Short mmCIF file of N, CA and C in Angstrom, two decimals:
data_model
loop_
_atom_site.label_atom_id
_atom_site.label_comp_id
_atom_site.label_asym_id
_atom_site.label_seq_id
_atom_site.Cartn_x
_atom_site.Cartn_y
_atom_site.Cartn_z
N UNK A 1 0.81 3.14 -3.36
CA UNK A 1 0.59 3.06 -1.93
C UNK A 1 -0.76 3.71 -1.57
N UNK A 2 -1.08 4.80 -2.26
CA UNK A 2 -2.33 5.50 -1.99
C UNK A 2 -3.54 4.64 -2.32
N UNK A 3 -3.46 3.90 -3.42
CA UNK A 3 -4.57 3.01 -3.79
C UNK A 3 -4.74 1.93 -2.73
N UNK A 4 -3.66 1.33 -2.30
CA UNK A 4 -3.73 0.31 -1.25
C UNK A 4 -4.32 0.87 0.04
N UNK A 5 -3.94 2.08 0.38
CA UNK A 5 -4.47 2.71 1.58
C UNK A 5 -5.96 2.97 1.45
N UNK A 6 -6.39 3.46 0.29
CA UNK A 6 -7.81 3.71 0.05
C UNK A 6 -8.62 2.41 0.16
N UNK A 7 -8.10 1.35 -0.43
CA UNK A 7 -8.79 0.06 -0.38
C UNK A 7 -8.83 -0.49 1.05
N UNK A 8 -7.74 -0.31 1.79
CA UNK A 8 -7.70 -0.75 3.18
C UNK A 8 -8.73 0.01 4.02
N UNK A 9 -8.83 1.31 3.78
CA UNK A 9 -9.83 2.12 4.50
C UNK A 9 -11.24 1.66 4.15
N UNK A 10 -11.49 1.41 2.86
CA UNK A 10 -12.82 0.93 2.45
C UNK A 10 -13.14 -0.41 3.10
N UNK A 11 -12.18 -1.32 3.11
CA UNK A 11 -12.38 -2.63 3.75
C UNK A 11 -12.69 -2.48 5.23
N UNK A 12 -11.88 -1.69 5.92
CA UNK A 12 -12.09 -1.48 7.36
C UNK A 12 -13.43 -0.83 7.63
N UNK A 13 -13.81 0.15 6.82
CA UNK A 13 -15.10 0.82 7.01
C UNK A 13 -16.26 -0.15 6.83
N UNK A 14 -16.18 -1.00 5.81
CA UNK A 14 -17.24 -1.98 5.58
C UNK A 14 -17.32 -2.97 6.73
N UNK A 15 -16.18 -3.48 7.16
CA UNK A 15 -16.17 -4.45 8.27
C UNK A 15 -16.78 -3.85 9.53
N UNK A 16 -16.39 -2.64 9.86
CA UNK A 16 -16.89 -1.99 11.07
C UNK A 16 -18.37 -1.66 10.93
N UNK A 17 -18.79 -1.22 9.73
CA UNK A 17 -20.21 -0.90 9.50
C UNK A 17 -21.09 -2.15 9.63
N UNK A 18 -20.64 -3.27 9.08
CA UNK A 18 -21.40 -4.52 9.21
C UNK A 18 -21.49 -4.91 10.68
N UNK A 19 -20.40 -4.77 11.40
CA UNK A 19 -20.39 -5.09 12.83
C UNK A 19 -21.35 -4.19 13.60
N UNK A 20 -21.29 -2.90 13.33
CA UNK A 20 -22.18 -1.96 14.03
C UNK A 20 -23.66 -2.20 13.70
N UNK A 21 -23.91 -2.73 12.49
CA UNK A 21 -25.29 -3.04 12.08
C UNK A 21 -25.76 -4.36 12.67
N UNK A 22 -24.88 -5.03 13.42
CA UNK A 22 -25.26 -6.29 14.07
C UNK A 22 -24.89 -7.52 13.28
N UNK A 23 -24.21 -7.35 12.15
CA UNK A 23 -23.80 -8.50 11.34
C UNK A 23 -22.52 -9.12 11.89
N UNK A 24 -22.33 -10.38 11.59
CA UNK A 24 -21.14 -11.12 12.01
C UNK A 24 -19.94 -10.70 11.17
N UNK A 25 -18.75 -10.81 11.73
CA UNK A 25 -17.56 -10.41 10.98
C UNK A 25 -17.33 -11.28 9.75
N UNK A 26 -17.81 -12.52 9.74
CA UNK A 26 -17.68 -13.34 8.54
C UNK A 26 -18.55 -12.80 7.40
N UNK A 27 -19.72 -12.27 7.74
CA UNK A 27 -20.55 -11.60 6.74
C UNK A 27 -19.83 -10.36 6.23
N UNK A 28 -19.20 -9.64 7.13
CA UNK A 28 -18.45 -8.44 6.75
C UNK A 28 -17.34 -8.75 5.76
N UNK A 29 -16.66 -9.88 5.93
CA UNK A 29 -15.59 -10.23 5.00
C UNK A 29 -16.14 -10.51 3.61
N UNK A 30 -17.31 -11.13 3.52
CA UNK A 30 -17.93 -11.40 2.21
C UNK A 30 -18.36 -10.09 1.55
N UNK A 31 -19.01 -9.22 2.32
CA UNK A 31 -19.46 -7.93 1.78
C UNK A 31 -18.26 -7.11 1.32
N UNK A 32 -17.23 -7.09 2.12
CA UNK A 32 -16.04 -6.33 1.77
C UNK A 32 -15.37 -6.90 0.52
N UNK A 33 -15.25 -8.21 0.44
CA UNK A 33 -14.62 -8.83 -0.73
C UNK A 33 -15.36 -8.46 -2.01
N UNK A 34 -16.69 -8.54 -1.98
CA UNK A 34 -17.47 -8.27 -3.20
C UNK A 34 -17.48 -6.78 -3.56
N UNK A 35 -17.32 -5.92 -2.58
CA UNK A 35 -17.33 -4.47 -2.85
C UNK A 35 -15.94 -3.93 -3.17
N UNK A 36 -14.94 -4.35 -2.42
CA UNK A 36 -13.61 -3.75 -2.55
C UNK A 36 -12.80 -4.35 -3.70
N UNK A 37 -13.02 -5.62 -4.02
CA UNK A 37 -12.23 -6.25 -5.08
C UNK A 37 -12.37 -5.54 -6.43
N UNK A 38 -13.58 -5.26 -6.92
CA UNK A 38 -13.67 -4.52 -8.19
C UNK A 38 -13.10 -3.10 -8.10
N UNK A 39 -13.33 -2.45 -6.97
CA UNK A 39 -12.78 -1.11 -6.77
C UNK A 39 -11.25 -1.15 -6.79
N UNK A 40 -10.68 -2.10 -6.08
CA UNK A 40 -9.22 -2.21 -6.02
C UNK A 40 -8.63 -2.50 -7.39
N UNK A 41 -9.26 -3.41 -8.13
CA UNK A 41 -8.76 -3.72 -9.47
C UNK A 41 -8.78 -2.46 -10.36
N UNK A 42 -9.89 -1.77 -10.35
CA UNK A 42 -10.03 -0.57 -11.20
C UNK A 42 -8.98 0.48 -10.83
N UNK A 43 -8.81 0.74 -9.55
CA UNK A 43 -7.84 1.75 -9.12
C UNK A 43 -6.40 1.33 -9.41
N UNK A 44 -6.08 0.06 -9.13
CA UNK A 44 -4.72 -0.41 -9.41
C UNK A 44 -4.43 -0.41 -10.91
N UNK A 45 -5.40 -0.86 -11.71
CA UNK A 45 -5.18 -0.85 -13.16
C UNK A 45 -4.94 0.56 -13.66
N UNK A 46 -5.77 1.47 -13.24
CA UNK A 46 -5.73 2.85 -13.76
C UNK A 46 -4.55 3.64 -13.22
N UNK A 47 -4.36 3.61 -11.91
CA UNK A 47 -3.38 4.51 -11.29
C UNK A 47 -2.06 3.85 -10.91
N UNK A 48 -2.10 2.67 -10.31
CA UNK A 48 -0.86 2.05 -9.85
C UNK A 48 -0.03 1.53 -11.02
N UNK A 49 -0.69 0.84 -11.96
CA UNK A 49 0.05 0.19 -13.04
C UNK A 49 -0.21 0.78 -14.42
N UNK A 50 -1.17 1.71 -14.56
CA UNK A 50 -1.50 2.37 -15.83
C UNK A 50 -1.70 1.35 -16.96
N UNK A 51 -2.50 0.35 -16.68
CA UNK A 51 -2.82 -0.69 -17.65
C UNK A 51 -4.31 -0.64 -17.97
N UNK A 52 -4.69 -1.04 -19.19
CA UNK A 52 -6.12 -1.03 -19.54
C UNK A 52 -6.88 -2.11 -18.76
N UNK A 53 -8.17 -1.88 -18.59
CA UNK A 53 -9.02 -2.87 -17.93
C UNK A 53 -9.17 -4.07 -18.85
N UNK A 54 -8.95 -5.26 -18.29
CA UNK A 54 -9.13 -6.49 -19.04
C UNK A 54 -9.81 -7.52 -18.14
N UNK A 55 -10.76 -8.23 -18.70
CA UNK A 55 -11.49 -9.23 -17.93
C UNK A 55 -10.55 -10.31 -17.41
N UNK A 56 -9.60 -10.74 -18.22
CA UNK A 56 -8.64 -11.76 -17.78
C UNK A 56 -7.81 -11.25 -16.60
N UNK A 57 -7.38 -10.01 -16.67
CA UNK A 57 -6.60 -9.43 -15.57
C UNK A 57 -7.46 -9.31 -14.31
N UNK A 58 -8.74 -8.91 -14.48
CA UNK A 58 -9.62 -8.83 -13.31
C UNK A 58 -9.82 -10.21 -12.69
N UNK A 59 -9.99 -11.22 -13.52
CA UNK A 59 -10.16 -12.59 -13.00
C UNK A 59 -8.91 -13.01 -12.22
N UNK A 60 -7.74 -12.72 -12.76
CA UNK A 60 -6.49 -13.05 -12.06
C UNK A 60 -6.39 -12.27 -10.75
N UNK A 61 -6.77 -11.00 -10.80
CA UNK A 61 -6.74 -10.17 -9.60
C UNK A 61 -7.67 -10.75 -8.53
N UNK A 62 -8.89 -11.11 -8.93
CA UNK A 62 -9.86 -11.68 -7.98
C UNK A 62 -9.34 -12.99 -7.39
N UNK A 63 -8.68 -13.81 -8.21
CA UNK A 63 -8.10 -15.06 -7.70
C UNK A 63 -7.00 -14.75 -6.69
N UNK A 64 -6.17 -13.76 -6.99
CA UNK A 64 -5.11 -13.37 -6.05
C UNK A 64 -5.66 -12.89 -4.72
N UNK A 65 -6.71 -12.08 -4.79
CA UNK A 65 -7.34 -11.58 -3.56
C UNK A 65 -8.03 -12.75 -2.83
N UNK A 66 -8.70 -13.60 -3.60
CA UNK A 66 -9.40 -14.75 -3.00
C UNK A 66 -8.42 -15.71 -2.32
N UNK A 67 -7.19 -15.80 -2.84
CA UNK A 67 -6.19 -16.67 -2.23
C UNK A 67 -5.86 -16.21 -0.81
N UNK A 68 -5.94 -14.91 -0.57
CA UNK A 68 -5.68 -14.38 0.77
C UNK A 68 -6.92 -14.43 1.66
N UNK A 69 -8.08 -14.67 1.06
CA UNK A 69 -9.34 -14.66 1.82
C UNK A 69 -9.35 -15.66 2.98
N UNK A 70 -8.92 -16.91 2.79
CA UNK A 70 -8.91 -17.84 3.94
C UNK A 70 -7.98 -17.38 5.06
N UNK A 71 -6.85 -16.79 4.68
CA UNK A 71 -5.91 -16.30 5.69
C UNK A 71 -6.54 -15.14 6.47
N UNK A 72 -7.16 -14.22 5.73
CA UNK A 72 -7.83 -13.08 6.37
C UNK A 72 -8.96 -13.55 7.29
N UNK A 73 -9.76 -14.47 6.79
CA UNK A 73 -10.87 -15.01 7.60
C UNK A 73 -10.33 -15.72 8.83
N UNK A 74 -9.29 -16.52 8.63
CA UNK A 74 -8.68 -17.22 9.77
C UNK A 74 -8.14 -16.25 10.82
N UNK A 75 -7.53 -15.17 10.34
CA UNK A 75 -7.02 -14.17 11.28
C UNK A 75 -8.16 -13.52 12.06
N UNK A 76 -9.27 -13.24 11.38
CA UNK A 76 -10.42 -12.66 12.07
C UNK A 76 -11.00 -13.64 13.10
N UNK A 77 -11.04 -14.90 12.75
CA UNK A 77 -11.54 -15.91 13.69
C UNK A 77 -10.65 -15.96 14.93
N UNK A 78 -9.34 -16.00 14.72
CA UNK A 78 -8.41 -16.04 15.85
C UNK A 78 -8.51 -14.77 16.69
N UNK A 79 -8.50 -13.60 16.02
CA UNK A 79 -8.50 -12.34 16.75
C UNK A 79 -9.83 -12.06 17.45
N UNK A 80 -10.94 -12.33 16.76
CA UNK A 80 -12.26 -12.01 17.33
C UNK A 80 -12.78 -13.12 18.22
N UNK A 81 -12.92 -14.31 17.66
CA UNK A 81 -13.51 -15.41 18.42
C UNK A 81 -12.51 -16.01 19.40
N UNK A 82 -11.25 -16.12 18.99
CA UNK A 82 -10.24 -16.71 19.85
C UNK A 82 -9.75 -15.79 20.95
N UNK A 83 -9.34 -14.59 20.57
CA UNK A 83 -8.77 -13.65 21.55
C UNK A 83 -9.79 -12.66 22.10
N UNK A 84 -10.97 -12.64 21.52
CA UNK A 84 -12.03 -11.77 22.03
C UNK A 84 -11.88 -10.30 21.66
N UNK A 85 -11.07 -10.00 20.65
CA UNK A 85 -10.94 -8.60 20.23
C UNK A 85 -12.17 -8.18 19.45
N UNK A 86 -12.49 -6.91 19.51
CA UNK A 86 -13.59 -6.38 18.73
C UNK A 86 -13.19 -6.24 17.27
N UNK A 87 -14.18 -6.20 16.40
CA UNK A 87 -13.93 -6.07 14.95
C UNK A 87 -13.15 -4.80 14.65
N UNK A 88 -13.44 -3.72 15.34
CA UNK A 88 -12.76 -2.45 15.09
C UNK A 88 -11.27 -2.52 15.42
N UNK A 89 -10.87 -3.45 16.25
CA UNK A 89 -9.45 -3.63 16.57
C UNK A 89 -8.84 -4.73 15.70
N UNK A 90 -9.56 -5.82 15.51
CA UNK A 90 -9.04 -6.97 14.76
C UNK A 90 -8.87 -6.68 13.28
N UNK A 91 -9.80 -5.94 12.69
CA UNK A 91 -9.74 -5.69 11.25
C UNK A 91 -8.47 -4.93 10.83
N UNK A 92 -8.09 -3.85 11.51
CA UNK A 92 -6.83 -3.20 11.10
C UNK A 92 -5.61 -4.10 11.27
N UNK A 93 -5.60 -4.95 12.27
CA UNK A 93 -4.47 -5.87 12.46
C UNK A 93 -4.38 -6.82 11.27
N UNK A 94 -5.50 -7.40 10.89
CA UNK A 94 -5.52 -8.32 9.74
C UNK A 94 -5.19 -7.59 8.45
N UNK A 95 -5.64 -6.36 8.32
CA UNK A 95 -5.39 -5.58 7.11
C UNK A 95 -3.90 -5.33 6.91
N UNK A 96 -3.23 -4.93 7.95
CA UNK A 96 -1.79 -4.66 7.86
C UNK A 96 -1.04 -5.94 7.50
N UNK A 97 -1.44 -7.05 8.09
CA UNK A 97 -0.77 -8.32 7.83
C UNK A 97 -0.90 -8.76 6.37
N UNK A 98 -1.99 -8.41 5.72
CA UNK A 98 -2.22 -8.84 4.34
C UNK A 98 -1.89 -7.78 3.29
N UNK A 99 -1.44 -6.62 3.71
CA UNK A 99 -1.18 -5.51 2.79
C UNK A 99 -0.16 -5.90 1.71
N UNK A 100 0.94 -6.49 2.11
CA UNK A 100 1.99 -6.85 1.16
C UNK A 100 1.48 -7.92 0.19
N UNK A 101 0.79 -8.92 0.71
CA UNK A 101 0.24 -9.98 -0.15
C UNK A 101 -0.65 -9.38 -1.24
N UNK A 102 -1.51 -8.47 -0.88
CA UNK A 102 -2.44 -7.90 -1.84
C UNK A 102 -1.72 -7.10 -2.93
N UNK A 103 -0.64 -6.39 -2.58
CA UNK A 103 0.11 -5.66 -3.59
C UNK A 103 0.76 -6.61 -4.58
N UNK A 104 1.37 -7.68 -4.06
CA UNK A 104 2.00 -8.67 -4.94
C UNK A 104 0.96 -9.32 -5.85
N UNK A 105 -0.20 -9.64 -5.32
CA UNK A 105 -1.26 -10.25 -6.13
C UNK A 105 -1.74 -9.29 -7.22
N UNK A 106 -1.86 -8.02 -6.90
CA UNK A 106 -2.28 -7.03 -7.89
C UNK A 106 -1.23 -6.90 -8.99
N UNK A 107 0.02 -6.86 -8.62
CA UNK A 107 1.11 -6.76 -9.59
C UNK A 107 1.08 -7.97 -10.53
N UNK A 108 0.95 -9.15 -9.99
CA UNK A 108 0.92 -10.39 -10.78
C UNK A 108 -0.26 -10.40 -11.75
N UNK A 109 -1.41 -9.92 -11.28
CA UNK A 109 -2.62 -9.97 -12.09
C UNK A 109 -2.64 -8.95 -13.21
N UNK A 110 -2.17 -7.76 -12.95
CA UNK A 110 -2.36 -6.66 -13.89
C UNK A 110 -1.20 -6.49 -14.85
N UNK A 111 0.02 -6.67 -14.39
CA UNK A 111 1.17 -6.51 -15.27
C UNK A 111 1.53 -7.86 -15.89
N UNK A 112 1.90 -7.86 -17.16
CA UNK A 112 2.20 -9.12 -17.83
C UNK A 112 3.48 -9.78 -17.34
N UNK A 113 4.37 -9.03 -16.74
CA UNK A 113 5.60 -9.60 -16.20
C UNK A 113 6.09 -8.75 -15.05
N UNK A 114 7.00 -9.29 -14.30
CA UNK A 114 7.53 -8.59 -13.14
C UNK A 114 8.64 -7.63 -13.59
N UNK A 115 8.50 -6.38 -13.23
CA UNK A 115 9.52 -5.38 -13.54
C UNK A 115 10.31 -5.09 -12.27
N UNK A 116 11.57 -5.53 -12.26
CA UNK A 116 12.39 -5.32 -11.08
C UNK A 116 13.29 -4.10 -11.21
N UNK A 117 13.51 -3.65 -12.43
CA UNK A 117 14.34 -2.47 -12.65
C UNK A 117 13.74 -1.64 -13.78
N UNK A 118 14.01 -0.37 -13.80
CA UNK A 118 13.45 0.47 -14.87
C UNK A 118 14.02 0.08 -16.23
N UNK A 119 13.21 0.26 -17.25
CA UNK A 119 13.66 -0.02 -18.62
C UNK A 119 14.74 0.98 -19.01
N UNK A 120 15.72 0.53 -19.79
CA UNK A 120 16.78 1.46 -20.21
C UNK A 120 16.23 2.53 -21.14
N UNK A 121 16.76 3.74 -21.00
CA UNK A 121 16.36 4.86 -21.85
C UNK A 121 17.41 4.99 -22.94
N UNK A 122 16.97 4.97 -24.22
CA UNK A 122 17.96 5.09 -25.30
C UNK A 122 18.65 6.45 -25.27
N UNK A 123 19.92 6.44 -25.59
CA UNK A 123 20.67 7.70 -25.67
C UNK A 123 20.60 8.22 -27.10
N UNK A 124 20.97 9.45 -27.29
CA UNK A 124 20.92 10.07 -28.62
C UNK A 124 21.79 9.30 -29.61
N UNK A 125 22.94 8.88 -29.19
CA UNK A 125 23.87 8.19 -30.08
C UNK A 125 23.34 6.82 -30.50
N UNK A 126 22.49 6.20 -29.70
CA UNK A 126 22.02 4.85 -30.02
C UNK A 126 20.76 4.84 -30.84
N UNK A 127 20.17 5.98 -31.13
CA UNK A 127 18.95 6.04 -31.94
C UNK A 127 19.32 5.87 -33.41
N UNK A 128 18.49 5.14 -34.19
CA UNK A 128 18.76 4.99 -35.63
C UNK A 128 18.74 6.36 -36.31
N UNK A 129 19.66 6.54 -37.23
CA UNK A 129 19.71 7.78 -37.99
C UNK A 129 20.61 8.82 -37.36
N UNK A 130 21.00 8.63 -36.11
CA UNK A 130 21.91 9.56 -35.44
C UNK A 130 23.32 8.97 -35.49
N UNK A 131 24.26 9.77 -35.87
CA UNK A 131 25.62 9.28 -35.85
C UNK A 131 26.46 10.23 -35.03
N UNK A 132 27.45 9.66 -34.40
CA UNK A 132 28.33 10.49 -33.56
C UNK A 132 29.61 10.81 -34.29
N UNK A 133 29.69 10.48 -35.59
CA UNK A 133 30.91 10.75 -36.37
C UNK A 133 30.88 12.11 -36.98
#
């Protein structure tokens, strides 16, 4: 959760900074994607899932994030251009809406399979060489 929060803060900061610098929010989404995607992959690999860095996993991660990119961009268009909200208000709304999607995409990209329950822990009696007789 902490990694997702850090990435969300980085994304929001970039979007708002681009806006304050006079750039369009669509430019902000491109800048944020190129900056936050590698950061997010590295942090999720290292801390969230404790998996080694792999180019194939990064490519899958980038595809997962890119799959949400049209939705995120569409939300910004509706919120900013359609409803007239400022980037500083619209970006957090879009971020919260895509938070769950991004976690699922990271899980799919980095872990080789979906873990829905913890792995069983062997008991002393079930270890080879140990007998209960």
